[in-house]
XYZ file of C-alpha atoms in Angstrom:
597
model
C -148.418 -2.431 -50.869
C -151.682 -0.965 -51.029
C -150.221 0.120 -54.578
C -149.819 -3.428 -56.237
C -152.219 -5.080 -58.141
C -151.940 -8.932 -58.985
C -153.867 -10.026 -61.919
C -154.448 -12.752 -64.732
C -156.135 -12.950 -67.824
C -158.461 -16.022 -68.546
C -160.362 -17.407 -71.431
C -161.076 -20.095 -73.783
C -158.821 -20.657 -76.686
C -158.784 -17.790 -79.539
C -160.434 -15.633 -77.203
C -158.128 -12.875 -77.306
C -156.164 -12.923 -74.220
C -152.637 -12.219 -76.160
C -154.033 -9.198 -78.237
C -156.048 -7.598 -74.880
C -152.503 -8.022 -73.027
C -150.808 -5.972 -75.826
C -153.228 -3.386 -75.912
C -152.828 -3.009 -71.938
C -148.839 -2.559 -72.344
C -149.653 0.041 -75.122
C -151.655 1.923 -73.707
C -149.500 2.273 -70.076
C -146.700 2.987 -72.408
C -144.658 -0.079 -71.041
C -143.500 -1.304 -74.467
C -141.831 1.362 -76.558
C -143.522 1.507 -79.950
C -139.919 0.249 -81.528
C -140.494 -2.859 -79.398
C -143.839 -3.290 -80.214
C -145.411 -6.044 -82.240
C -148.831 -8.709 -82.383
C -148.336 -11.207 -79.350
C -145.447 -9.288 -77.532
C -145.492 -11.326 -74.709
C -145.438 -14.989 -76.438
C -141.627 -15.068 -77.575
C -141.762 -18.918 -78.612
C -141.569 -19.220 -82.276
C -143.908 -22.500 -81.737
C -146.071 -19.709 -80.214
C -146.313 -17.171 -82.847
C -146.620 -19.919 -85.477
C -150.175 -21.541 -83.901
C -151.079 -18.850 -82.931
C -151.931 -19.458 -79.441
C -150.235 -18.952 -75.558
C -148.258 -22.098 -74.782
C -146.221 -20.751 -71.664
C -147.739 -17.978 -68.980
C -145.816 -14.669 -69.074
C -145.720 -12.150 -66.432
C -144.827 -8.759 -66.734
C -145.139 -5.395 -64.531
C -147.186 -2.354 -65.793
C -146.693 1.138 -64.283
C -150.448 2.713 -64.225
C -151.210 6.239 -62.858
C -154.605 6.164 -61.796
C -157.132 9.202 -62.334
C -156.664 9.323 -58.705
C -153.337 10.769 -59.444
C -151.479 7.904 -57.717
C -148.841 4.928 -59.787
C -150.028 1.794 -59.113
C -148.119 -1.457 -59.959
C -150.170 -3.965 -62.143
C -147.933 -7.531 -62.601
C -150.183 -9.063 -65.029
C -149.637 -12.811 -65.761
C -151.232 -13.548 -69.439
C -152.402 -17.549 -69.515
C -153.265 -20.083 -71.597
C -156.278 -20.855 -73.643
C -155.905 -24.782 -73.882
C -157.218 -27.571 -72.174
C -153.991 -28.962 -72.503
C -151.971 -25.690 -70.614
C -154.627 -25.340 -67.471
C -151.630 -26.377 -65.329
C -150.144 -23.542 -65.687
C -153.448 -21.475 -66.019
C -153.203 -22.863 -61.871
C -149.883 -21.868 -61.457
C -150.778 -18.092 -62.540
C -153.779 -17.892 -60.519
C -152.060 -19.225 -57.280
C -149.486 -15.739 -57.548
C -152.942 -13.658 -58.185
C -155.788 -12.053 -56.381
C -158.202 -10.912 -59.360
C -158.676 -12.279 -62.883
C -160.126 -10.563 -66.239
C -162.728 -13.382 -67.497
C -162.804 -12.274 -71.457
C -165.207 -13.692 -73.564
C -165.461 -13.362 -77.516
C -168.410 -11.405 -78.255
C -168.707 -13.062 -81.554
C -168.270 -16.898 -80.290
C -169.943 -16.907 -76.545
C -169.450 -18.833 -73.627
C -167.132 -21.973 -74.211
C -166.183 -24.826 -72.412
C -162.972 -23.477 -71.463
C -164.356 -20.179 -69.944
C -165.731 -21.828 -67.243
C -163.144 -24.432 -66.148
C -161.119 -21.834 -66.060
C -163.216 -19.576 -64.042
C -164.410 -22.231 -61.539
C -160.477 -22.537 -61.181
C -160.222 -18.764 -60.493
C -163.493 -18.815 -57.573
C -161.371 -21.789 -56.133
C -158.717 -19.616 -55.780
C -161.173 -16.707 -54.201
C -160.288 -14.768 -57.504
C -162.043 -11.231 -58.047
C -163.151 -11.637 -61.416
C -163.605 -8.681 -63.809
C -165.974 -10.229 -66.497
C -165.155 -8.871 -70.266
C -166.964 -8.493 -73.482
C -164.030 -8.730 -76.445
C -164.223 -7.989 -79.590
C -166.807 -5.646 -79.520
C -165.622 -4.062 -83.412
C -166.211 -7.573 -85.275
C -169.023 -7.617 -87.476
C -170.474 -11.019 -85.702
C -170.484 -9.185 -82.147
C -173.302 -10.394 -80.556
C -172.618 -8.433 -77.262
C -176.170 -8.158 -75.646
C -176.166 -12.567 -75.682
C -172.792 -12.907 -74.430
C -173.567 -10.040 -71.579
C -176.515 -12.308 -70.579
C -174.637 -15.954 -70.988
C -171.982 -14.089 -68.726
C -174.924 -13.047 -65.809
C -176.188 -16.571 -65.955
C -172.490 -17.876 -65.725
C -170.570 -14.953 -63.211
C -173.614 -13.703 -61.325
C -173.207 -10.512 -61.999
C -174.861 -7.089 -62.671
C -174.832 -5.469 -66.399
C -172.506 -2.813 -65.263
C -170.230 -4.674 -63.732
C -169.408 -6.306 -67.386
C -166.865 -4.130 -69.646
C -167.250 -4.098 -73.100
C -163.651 -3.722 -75.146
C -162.052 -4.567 -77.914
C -158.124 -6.123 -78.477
C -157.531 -4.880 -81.728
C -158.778 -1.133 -81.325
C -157.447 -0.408 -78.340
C -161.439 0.265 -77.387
C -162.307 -0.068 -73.427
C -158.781 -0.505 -72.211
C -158.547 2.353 -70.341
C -161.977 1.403 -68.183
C -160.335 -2.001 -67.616
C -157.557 -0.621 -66.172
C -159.650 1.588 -63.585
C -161.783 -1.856 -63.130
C -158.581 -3.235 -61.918
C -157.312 -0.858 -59.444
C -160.754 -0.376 -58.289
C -161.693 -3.567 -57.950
C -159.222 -6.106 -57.512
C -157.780 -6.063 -53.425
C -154.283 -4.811 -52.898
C -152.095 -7.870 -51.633
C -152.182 -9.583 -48.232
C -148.950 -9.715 -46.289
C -146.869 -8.726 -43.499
C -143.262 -6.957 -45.019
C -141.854 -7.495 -41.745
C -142.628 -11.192 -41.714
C -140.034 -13.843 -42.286
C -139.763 -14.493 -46.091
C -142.131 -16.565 -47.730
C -142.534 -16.422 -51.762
C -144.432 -18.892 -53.909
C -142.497 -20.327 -56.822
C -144.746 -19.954 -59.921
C -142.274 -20.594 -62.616
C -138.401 -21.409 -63.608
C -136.894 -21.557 -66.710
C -133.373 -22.607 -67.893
C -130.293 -19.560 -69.098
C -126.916 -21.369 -70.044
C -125.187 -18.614 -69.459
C -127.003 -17.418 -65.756
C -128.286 -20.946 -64.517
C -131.971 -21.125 -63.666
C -134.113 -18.276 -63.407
C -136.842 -18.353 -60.961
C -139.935 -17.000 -60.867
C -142.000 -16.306 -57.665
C -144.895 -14.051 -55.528
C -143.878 -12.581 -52.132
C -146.357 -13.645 -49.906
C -144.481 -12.541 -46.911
C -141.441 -10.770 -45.989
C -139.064 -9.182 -48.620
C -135.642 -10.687 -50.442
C -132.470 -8.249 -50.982
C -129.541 -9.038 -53.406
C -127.020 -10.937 -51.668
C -129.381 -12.740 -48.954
C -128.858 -16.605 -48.128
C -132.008 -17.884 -49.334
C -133.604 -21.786 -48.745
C -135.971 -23.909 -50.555
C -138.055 -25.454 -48.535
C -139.054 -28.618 -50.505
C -135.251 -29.372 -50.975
C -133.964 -27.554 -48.016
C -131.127 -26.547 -50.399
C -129.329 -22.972 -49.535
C -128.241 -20.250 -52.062
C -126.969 -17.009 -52.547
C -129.456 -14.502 -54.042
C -126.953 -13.217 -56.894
C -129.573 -10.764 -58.606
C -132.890 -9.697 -57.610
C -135.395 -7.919 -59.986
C -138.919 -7.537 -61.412
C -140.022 -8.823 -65.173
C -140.496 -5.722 -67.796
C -140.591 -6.962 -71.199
C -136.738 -7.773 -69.927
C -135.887 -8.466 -66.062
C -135.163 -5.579 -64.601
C -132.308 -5.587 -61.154
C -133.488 -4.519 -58.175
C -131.469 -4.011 -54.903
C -134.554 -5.356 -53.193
C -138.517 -7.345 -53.735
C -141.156 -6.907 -51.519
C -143.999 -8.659 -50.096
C -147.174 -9.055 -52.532
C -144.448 -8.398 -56.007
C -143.661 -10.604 -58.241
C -139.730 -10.913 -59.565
C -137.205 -12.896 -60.027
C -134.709 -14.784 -58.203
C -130.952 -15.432 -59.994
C -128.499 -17.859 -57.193
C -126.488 -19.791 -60.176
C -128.476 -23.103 -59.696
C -127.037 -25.570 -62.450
C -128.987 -28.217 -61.539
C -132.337 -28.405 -62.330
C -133.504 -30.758 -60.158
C -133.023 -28.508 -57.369
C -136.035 -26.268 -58.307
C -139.801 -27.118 -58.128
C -142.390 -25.240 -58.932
C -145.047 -24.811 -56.542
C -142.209 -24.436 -53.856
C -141.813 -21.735 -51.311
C -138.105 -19.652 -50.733
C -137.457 -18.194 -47.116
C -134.549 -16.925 -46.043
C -131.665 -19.259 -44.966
C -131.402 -17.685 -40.889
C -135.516 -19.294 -40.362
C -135.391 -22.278 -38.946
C -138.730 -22.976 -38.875
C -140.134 -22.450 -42.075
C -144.067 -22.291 -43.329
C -144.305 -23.769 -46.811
C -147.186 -21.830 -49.104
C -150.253 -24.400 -49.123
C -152.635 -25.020 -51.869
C -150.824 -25.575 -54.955
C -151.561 -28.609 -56.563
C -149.073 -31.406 -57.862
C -149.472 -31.979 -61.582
C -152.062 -35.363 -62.930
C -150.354 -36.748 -66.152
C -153.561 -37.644 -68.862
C -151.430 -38.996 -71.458
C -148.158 -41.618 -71.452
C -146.035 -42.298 -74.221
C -141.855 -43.017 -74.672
C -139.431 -40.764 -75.948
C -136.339 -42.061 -76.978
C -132.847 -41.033 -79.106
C -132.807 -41.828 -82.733
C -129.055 -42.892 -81.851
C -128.831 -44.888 -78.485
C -125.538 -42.669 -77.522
C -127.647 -39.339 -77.200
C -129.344 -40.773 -74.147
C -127.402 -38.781 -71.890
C -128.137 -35.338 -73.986
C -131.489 -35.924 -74.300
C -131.840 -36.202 -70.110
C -130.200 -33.389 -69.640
C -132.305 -31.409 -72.512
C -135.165 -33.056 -70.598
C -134.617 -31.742 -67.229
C -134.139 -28.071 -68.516
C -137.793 -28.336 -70.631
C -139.015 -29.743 -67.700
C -137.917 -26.397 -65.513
C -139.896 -24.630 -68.135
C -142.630 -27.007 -68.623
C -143.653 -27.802 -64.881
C -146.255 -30.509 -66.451
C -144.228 -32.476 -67.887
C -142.987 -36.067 -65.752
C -140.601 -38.647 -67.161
C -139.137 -41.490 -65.693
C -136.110 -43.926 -67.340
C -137.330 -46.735 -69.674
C -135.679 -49.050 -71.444
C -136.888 -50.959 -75.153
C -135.709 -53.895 -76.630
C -136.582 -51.953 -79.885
C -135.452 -48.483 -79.288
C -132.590 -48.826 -76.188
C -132.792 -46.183 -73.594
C -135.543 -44.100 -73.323
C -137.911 -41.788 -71.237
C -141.472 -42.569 -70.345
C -143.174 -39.251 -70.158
C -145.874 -37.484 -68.856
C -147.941 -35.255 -71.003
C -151.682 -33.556 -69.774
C -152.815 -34.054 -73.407
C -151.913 -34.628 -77.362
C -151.169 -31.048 -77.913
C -148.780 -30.941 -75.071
C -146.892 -34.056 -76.401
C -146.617 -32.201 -79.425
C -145.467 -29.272 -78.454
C -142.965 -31.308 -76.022
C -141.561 -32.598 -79.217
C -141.060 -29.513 -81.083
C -139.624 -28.490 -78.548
C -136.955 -30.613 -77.561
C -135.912 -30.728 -81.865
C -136.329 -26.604 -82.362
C -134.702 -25.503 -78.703
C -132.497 -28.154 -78.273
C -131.752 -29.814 -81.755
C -132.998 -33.532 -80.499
C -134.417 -36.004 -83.145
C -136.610 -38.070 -80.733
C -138.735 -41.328 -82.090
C -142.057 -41.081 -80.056
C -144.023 -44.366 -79.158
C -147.929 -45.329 -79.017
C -149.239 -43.030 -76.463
C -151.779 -44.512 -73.663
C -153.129 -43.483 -70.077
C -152.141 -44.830 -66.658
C -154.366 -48.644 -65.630
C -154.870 -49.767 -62.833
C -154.452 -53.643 -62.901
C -155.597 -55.855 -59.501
C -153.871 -59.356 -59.050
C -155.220 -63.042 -58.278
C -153.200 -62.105 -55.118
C -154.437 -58.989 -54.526
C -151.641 -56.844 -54.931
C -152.571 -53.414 -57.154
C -150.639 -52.676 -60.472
C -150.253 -49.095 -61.800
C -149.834 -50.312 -65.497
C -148.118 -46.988 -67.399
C -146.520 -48.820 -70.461
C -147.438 -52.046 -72.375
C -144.270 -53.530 -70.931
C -145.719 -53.132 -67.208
C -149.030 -55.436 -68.268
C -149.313 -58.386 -66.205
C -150.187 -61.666 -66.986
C -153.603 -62.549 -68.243
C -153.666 -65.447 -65.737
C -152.735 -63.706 -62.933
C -154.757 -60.828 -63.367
C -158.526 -60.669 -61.478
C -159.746 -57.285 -63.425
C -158.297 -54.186 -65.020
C -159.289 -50.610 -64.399
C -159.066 -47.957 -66.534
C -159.558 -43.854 -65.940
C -163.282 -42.284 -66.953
C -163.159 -38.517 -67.571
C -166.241 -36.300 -67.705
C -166.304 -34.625 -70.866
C -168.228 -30.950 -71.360
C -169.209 -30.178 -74.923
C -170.709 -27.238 -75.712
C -172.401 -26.305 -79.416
C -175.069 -25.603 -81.476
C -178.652 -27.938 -81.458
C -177.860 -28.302 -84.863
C -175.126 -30.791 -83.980
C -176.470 -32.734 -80.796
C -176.855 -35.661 -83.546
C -173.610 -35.579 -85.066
C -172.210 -35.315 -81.444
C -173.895 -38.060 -79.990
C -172.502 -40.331 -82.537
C -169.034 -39.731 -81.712
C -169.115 -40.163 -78.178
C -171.457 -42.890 -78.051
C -169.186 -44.734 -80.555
C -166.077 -44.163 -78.208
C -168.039 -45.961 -75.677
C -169.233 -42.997 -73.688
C -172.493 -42.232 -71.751
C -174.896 -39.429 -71.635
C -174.980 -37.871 -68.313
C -176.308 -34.790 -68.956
C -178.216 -32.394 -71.346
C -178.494 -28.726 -70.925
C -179.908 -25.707 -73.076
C -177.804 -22.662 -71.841
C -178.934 -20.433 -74.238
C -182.233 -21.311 -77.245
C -179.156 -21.575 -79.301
C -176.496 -23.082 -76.880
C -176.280 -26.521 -75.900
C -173.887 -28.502 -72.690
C -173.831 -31.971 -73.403
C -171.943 -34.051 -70.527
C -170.522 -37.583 -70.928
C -168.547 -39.694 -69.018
C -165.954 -41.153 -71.452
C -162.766 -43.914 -70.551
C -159.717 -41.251 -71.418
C -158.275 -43.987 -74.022
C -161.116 -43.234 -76.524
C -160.143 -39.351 -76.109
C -156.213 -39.433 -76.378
C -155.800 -39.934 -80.152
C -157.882 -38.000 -82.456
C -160.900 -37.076 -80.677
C -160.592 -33.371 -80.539
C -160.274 -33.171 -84.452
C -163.210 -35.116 -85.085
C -165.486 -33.563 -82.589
C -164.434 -30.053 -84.548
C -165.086 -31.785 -88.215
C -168.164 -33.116 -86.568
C -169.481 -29.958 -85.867
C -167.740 -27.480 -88.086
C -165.652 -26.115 -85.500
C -168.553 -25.004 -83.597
C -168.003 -27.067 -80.637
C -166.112 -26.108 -77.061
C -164.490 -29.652 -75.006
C -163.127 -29.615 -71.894
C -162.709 -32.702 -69.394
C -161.650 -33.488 -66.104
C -160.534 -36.965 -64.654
C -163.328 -38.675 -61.962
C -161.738 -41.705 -61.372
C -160.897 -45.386 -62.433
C -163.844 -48.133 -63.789
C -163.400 -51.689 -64.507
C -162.669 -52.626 -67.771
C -161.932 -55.684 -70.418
C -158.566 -54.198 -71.765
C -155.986 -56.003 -73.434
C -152.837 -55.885 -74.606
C -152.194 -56.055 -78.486
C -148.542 -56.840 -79.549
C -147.145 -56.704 -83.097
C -145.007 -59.508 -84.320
C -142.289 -59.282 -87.578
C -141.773 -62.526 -88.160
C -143.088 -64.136 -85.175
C -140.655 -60.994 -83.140
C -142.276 -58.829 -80.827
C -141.958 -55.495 -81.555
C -141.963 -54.009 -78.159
C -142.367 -50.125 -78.886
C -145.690 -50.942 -80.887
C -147.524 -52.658 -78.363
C -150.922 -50.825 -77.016
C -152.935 -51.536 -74.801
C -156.689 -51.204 -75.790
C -160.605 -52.390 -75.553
C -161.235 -55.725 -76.303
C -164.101 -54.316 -78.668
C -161.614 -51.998 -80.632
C -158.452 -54.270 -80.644
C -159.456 -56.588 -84.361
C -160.280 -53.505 -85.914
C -156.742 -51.539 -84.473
C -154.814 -54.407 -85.019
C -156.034 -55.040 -88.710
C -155.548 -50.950 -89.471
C -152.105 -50.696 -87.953
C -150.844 -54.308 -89.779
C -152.009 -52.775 -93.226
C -150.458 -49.195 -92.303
C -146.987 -51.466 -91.420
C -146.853 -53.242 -94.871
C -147.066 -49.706 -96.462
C -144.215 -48.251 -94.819
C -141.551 -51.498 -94.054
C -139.404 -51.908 -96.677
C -139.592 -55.350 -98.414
C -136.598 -57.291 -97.781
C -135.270 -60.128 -99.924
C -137.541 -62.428 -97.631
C -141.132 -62.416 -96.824
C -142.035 -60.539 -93.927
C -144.990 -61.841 -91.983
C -147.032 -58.729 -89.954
C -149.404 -60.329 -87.293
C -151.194 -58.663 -84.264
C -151.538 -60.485 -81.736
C -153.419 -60.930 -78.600
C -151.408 -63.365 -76.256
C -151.385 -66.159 -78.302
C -154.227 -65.217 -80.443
C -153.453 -64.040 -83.628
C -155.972 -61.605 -85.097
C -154.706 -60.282 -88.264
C -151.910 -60.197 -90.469
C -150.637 -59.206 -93.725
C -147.375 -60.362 -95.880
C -144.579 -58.269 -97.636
C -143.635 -60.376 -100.368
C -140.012 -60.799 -101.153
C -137.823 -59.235 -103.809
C -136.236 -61.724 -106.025
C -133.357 -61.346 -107.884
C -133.829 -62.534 -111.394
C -131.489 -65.739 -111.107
C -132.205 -67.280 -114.692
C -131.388 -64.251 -116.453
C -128.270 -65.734 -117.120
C -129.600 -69.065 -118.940
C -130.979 -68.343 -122.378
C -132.045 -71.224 -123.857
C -130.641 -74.909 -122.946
C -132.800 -77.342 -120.785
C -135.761 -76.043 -118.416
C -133.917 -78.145 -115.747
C -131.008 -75.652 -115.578
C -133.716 -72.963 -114.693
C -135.383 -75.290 -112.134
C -131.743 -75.692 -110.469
C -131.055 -72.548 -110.007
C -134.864 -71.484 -108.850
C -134.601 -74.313 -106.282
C -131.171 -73.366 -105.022
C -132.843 -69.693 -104.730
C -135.790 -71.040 -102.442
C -133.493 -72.687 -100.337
C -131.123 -69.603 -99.488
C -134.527 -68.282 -98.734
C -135.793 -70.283 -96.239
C -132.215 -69.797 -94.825
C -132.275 -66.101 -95.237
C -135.751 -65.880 -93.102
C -134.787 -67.690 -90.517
C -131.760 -65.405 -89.655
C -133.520 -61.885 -91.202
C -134.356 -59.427 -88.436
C -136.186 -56.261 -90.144
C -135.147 -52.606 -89.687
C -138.130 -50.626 -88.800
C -137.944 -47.145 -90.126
C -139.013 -43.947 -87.485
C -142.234 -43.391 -89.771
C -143.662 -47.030 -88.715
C -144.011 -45.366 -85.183
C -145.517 -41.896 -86.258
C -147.786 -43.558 -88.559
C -149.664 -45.285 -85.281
C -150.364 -41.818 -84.152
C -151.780 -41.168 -86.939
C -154.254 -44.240 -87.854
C -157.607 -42.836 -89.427
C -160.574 -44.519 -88.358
């Protein structure tokens, strides 16, 4: 054991992470130079396309020290985005040290330190990095000092390397073995591994990931999960090269995998602990944390009879997505449906993607919104996740919605530009702090609503880019929110209901009625668009019939012929509206998603 190293690699966003972990395989010689290629170790195509880590990978490196020993380094490569620090948790749960890498040519961002106060939670060792020590920009003495302020550190204990060159890879490789502690464990313990991850083989069943904290597993042991006391056989043991590699046995303080031919995959959490089937008395791994859903919105079939599909596509993202919840819902607009779970916009993005690339599901997604908290006449207390769960003005005493604390960091040249933003989505300045002459921290405490749309994209237009955001929930604040419905024709269209600010909900309302008469398709009746509070009615717009040309037909003769037929017209009208329902088309819901202020 005293030969295993467990490590991560965290940073913000863009920072490098992917490139660093290439150069690391490289240069061990782990990855065959046929097999080699930019990102190795993100093999989504989503991935690859945006460029950035959606899913943590692990993989073990075989290292022979100057010492003249072979060490085992399982390196787990993370996550940049606020949206993915779930499983930036997940990775650091199965580790004992962490590389902290920091751009040389961008600084400190917000993201570097959530992630490394995550990583001291943990009792991480962290190995602070400069990267990207060749670019032209490189300011490396700044960053070294930002990071002493930040880590605590000495100068020397910083390494200076660069992804793209290869440069310094070798010294962090000593850095690890020298620094980071061998793994804790007894081998002769009863078993006790930490599932860190699962993920879904059509042909094998679900794969599962884990960290032997205790004990060891062979091939062919009766194994139990301890959340769902379920029994299996261990069909194939192994560790995770670029491939997974069988093993006749794992032991404690590796990570591997475990293959038992689960179909279901309900039967696996992540976050659980496996023991052997013959201990009866088993300890489960403490300290790992059960997921927070930010963001709610419904998924549901384009055709009602792919319901069942779609669960069952669902529930296999879900084994590879451990943040992702969803629950049944039903709509009188869209049938059968899911309410999900999502930690951010990104992530319901890349949910979506998902389930059409990987699993060839056309999905209609509805208004997203955050969890309320809504408090009776009676007392009772309301956890309001959809529109459709809102109670009844009457009976409701007050409403609560979640405040986040938002961390911006940027340039001075922007504080103004900032300010506006936030201020205008109701938030308040908490804090103000120069890190650097040339570094600001701005903190705000913000209601999540005003975030979950497009606030990301304007804070980087706002500030050219130039500006770091991270957040984390601190709990629920009363609030006057409402509930805004949309009516066709005096019908409420259930799937395009929101719940918002009283301040915000004229302006909403009036943008999202003027975005619907672009996109419905006019009928041969008049359509009447109206949003509507309760009973209130606060704006509206008309599609104007079409109207077939019925006079064509008389050319000249009496003007009372034309009148006839013009009245007879109006009346199938009147008739026509009173029975027309109106189809509306999948781009009527995307287009709320995408409303510009």
């Amino acid at each position: 054991m005293k030969h295993i190293r467990n490590f991560c690699i965290i940073a913000h966003i863009d920072h490098g992470k992917s490139t660093l972990a290439d150069r690391l395989l490289q240069v061990t010689n782990t990855i065959s130079e046929r097999e080699m290629m930019d990102q190795v170790l993100d093999d989504m195509d989503l991935e690859r396309e945006k460029g950035i880590t959606i899913k943590s990978h692990a993989i073990q490196i075989n290292y022979r020290h100057k010492d003249g020993n072979e060490y085992i380094l399982n390196l787990i490569d993370t996550p940049g985005h606020v949206d993915f620090s779930y499983e930036v948790s997940r990775a650091l749960a199965a580790c004992e040290g962490a590389l902290l890498l920091v751009d040389a040519t961008q600084g400190i961002q917000a993201q570097t330190i959530s992630n490394l106060y995550l990583a001291l939670e943990n009792n991480l060792e962290i190995i602070p990095v400069v990267n990207k020590i060749d670019m032209d920009g490189a300011m490396i003495e700044e960053t070294e000092d930002q990071i002493i302020e930040l880590v605590g550190c000495r100068r020397e204990d910083i390494l200076r390397a660069s992804g793209r060159t290869g440069e310094g890879v070798e010294k962090i490789l000593e850095a690890i073995v020298e620094r980071i502690s061998p793994p804790q464990g007894d081998p002769n313990a009863p078993l006790q591994a930490l599932i860190f991850d699962s993920m879904y083989n059509s042909f094998r069943g679900v794969i599962v990931y884990f960290r032997i904290m205790n004990g060891k597993i062979r091939k062919g042991d009766r194994v139990k999960f301890v959340s769902t006391a379920k029994e299996y056989e261990a069909d194939e043991v192994g560790i995770l090269k670029l491939n997974m590699m069988p093993k006749p046995e794992v032991t404690c303080g590796d990570v591997g995998y475990l293959i038992t031919g689960i179909k279901v995959a309900r039967e696996v959490k992540v976050g659980d602990t496996i023991t052997l089937a013959s201990n009866e008395h088993p300890e489960p791994i403490k300290g790992f944390e059960e997921v927070k859903p930010m963001v709610f919105a419904g998924i549901f079939p384009v055709n009602t009879d792919d319901f069942e599909e779609l669960r069952d596509c669902m529930e296999k993202l879900q084994l590879n997505d451990a943040a992702l919840t969803f629950e049944l819902e039903t709509s009188q607009a869209l049938g059968f449906g899911f309410r999900c779970g999502f930690l951010g916009m990104l992530h319901m993005e890349i949910v979506q993607e998902r389930l059409e690339r990987e699993f060839n599901q056309t999905v209609i997604t509805t208004v997203p919104n955050v969890s309320f908290i809504a408090y009776t006449t009676k007392g009772e207390k309301i956890i309001v996740n959809n529109p459709a769960q809102f109670p009844d003005p009457v009976k409701t005493e007050h409403i609560e919605e979640p405040f986040i604390k938002a961390q911006i960091i940027t340039k001075p040249e922007y504080i103004g530009n900032i300010m506006t933003l936030c201020l205008g989505k109701r938030g308040i300045l908490v804090n103000q702090h120069y890190l650097t002459p040339t570094r600001v921290e701005l903190i705000f405490e913000m209601p999540l609503t005003e975030i979950v749309f497009d606030f990301y994209d304007k804070l980087k237009s706002q500030t050219r880019g130039y500006a770091s955001f991270d957040y984390h929930p601190i709990g629920y604040r009363e609030s006057d929110i409402v509930k805004m419905d949309i009516l066709l024709n005096g019908d409420r269209v259930d799937a395009l209901s929101a719940l918002i600010h009283r301040s915000r909900a004229q302006d909403f309302g009036r943008k999202l009625c003027e975005k619907l008469k672009e996109l419905l398709p006019r009928q041969q009746f008049q359509i009447a668009i109206q949003a509507a509070i309760g009973s209130k009615i606060i704006a509206r717009e008309n599609i104007s019939a079409l109207r077939k040309d019925v006079t064509a037909k008389c050319y000249g003769g009496d003007v009372s012929r034309k009148r006839k037929l013009l009245e007879k017209q109006k009346e199938g009208k009147k008739r026509m509206r009173q029975i027309g329902t109106v189809e509306v088309p999948q781009e009527a819901f995307l287009a709320v998603l995408k409303l510009d202020d």
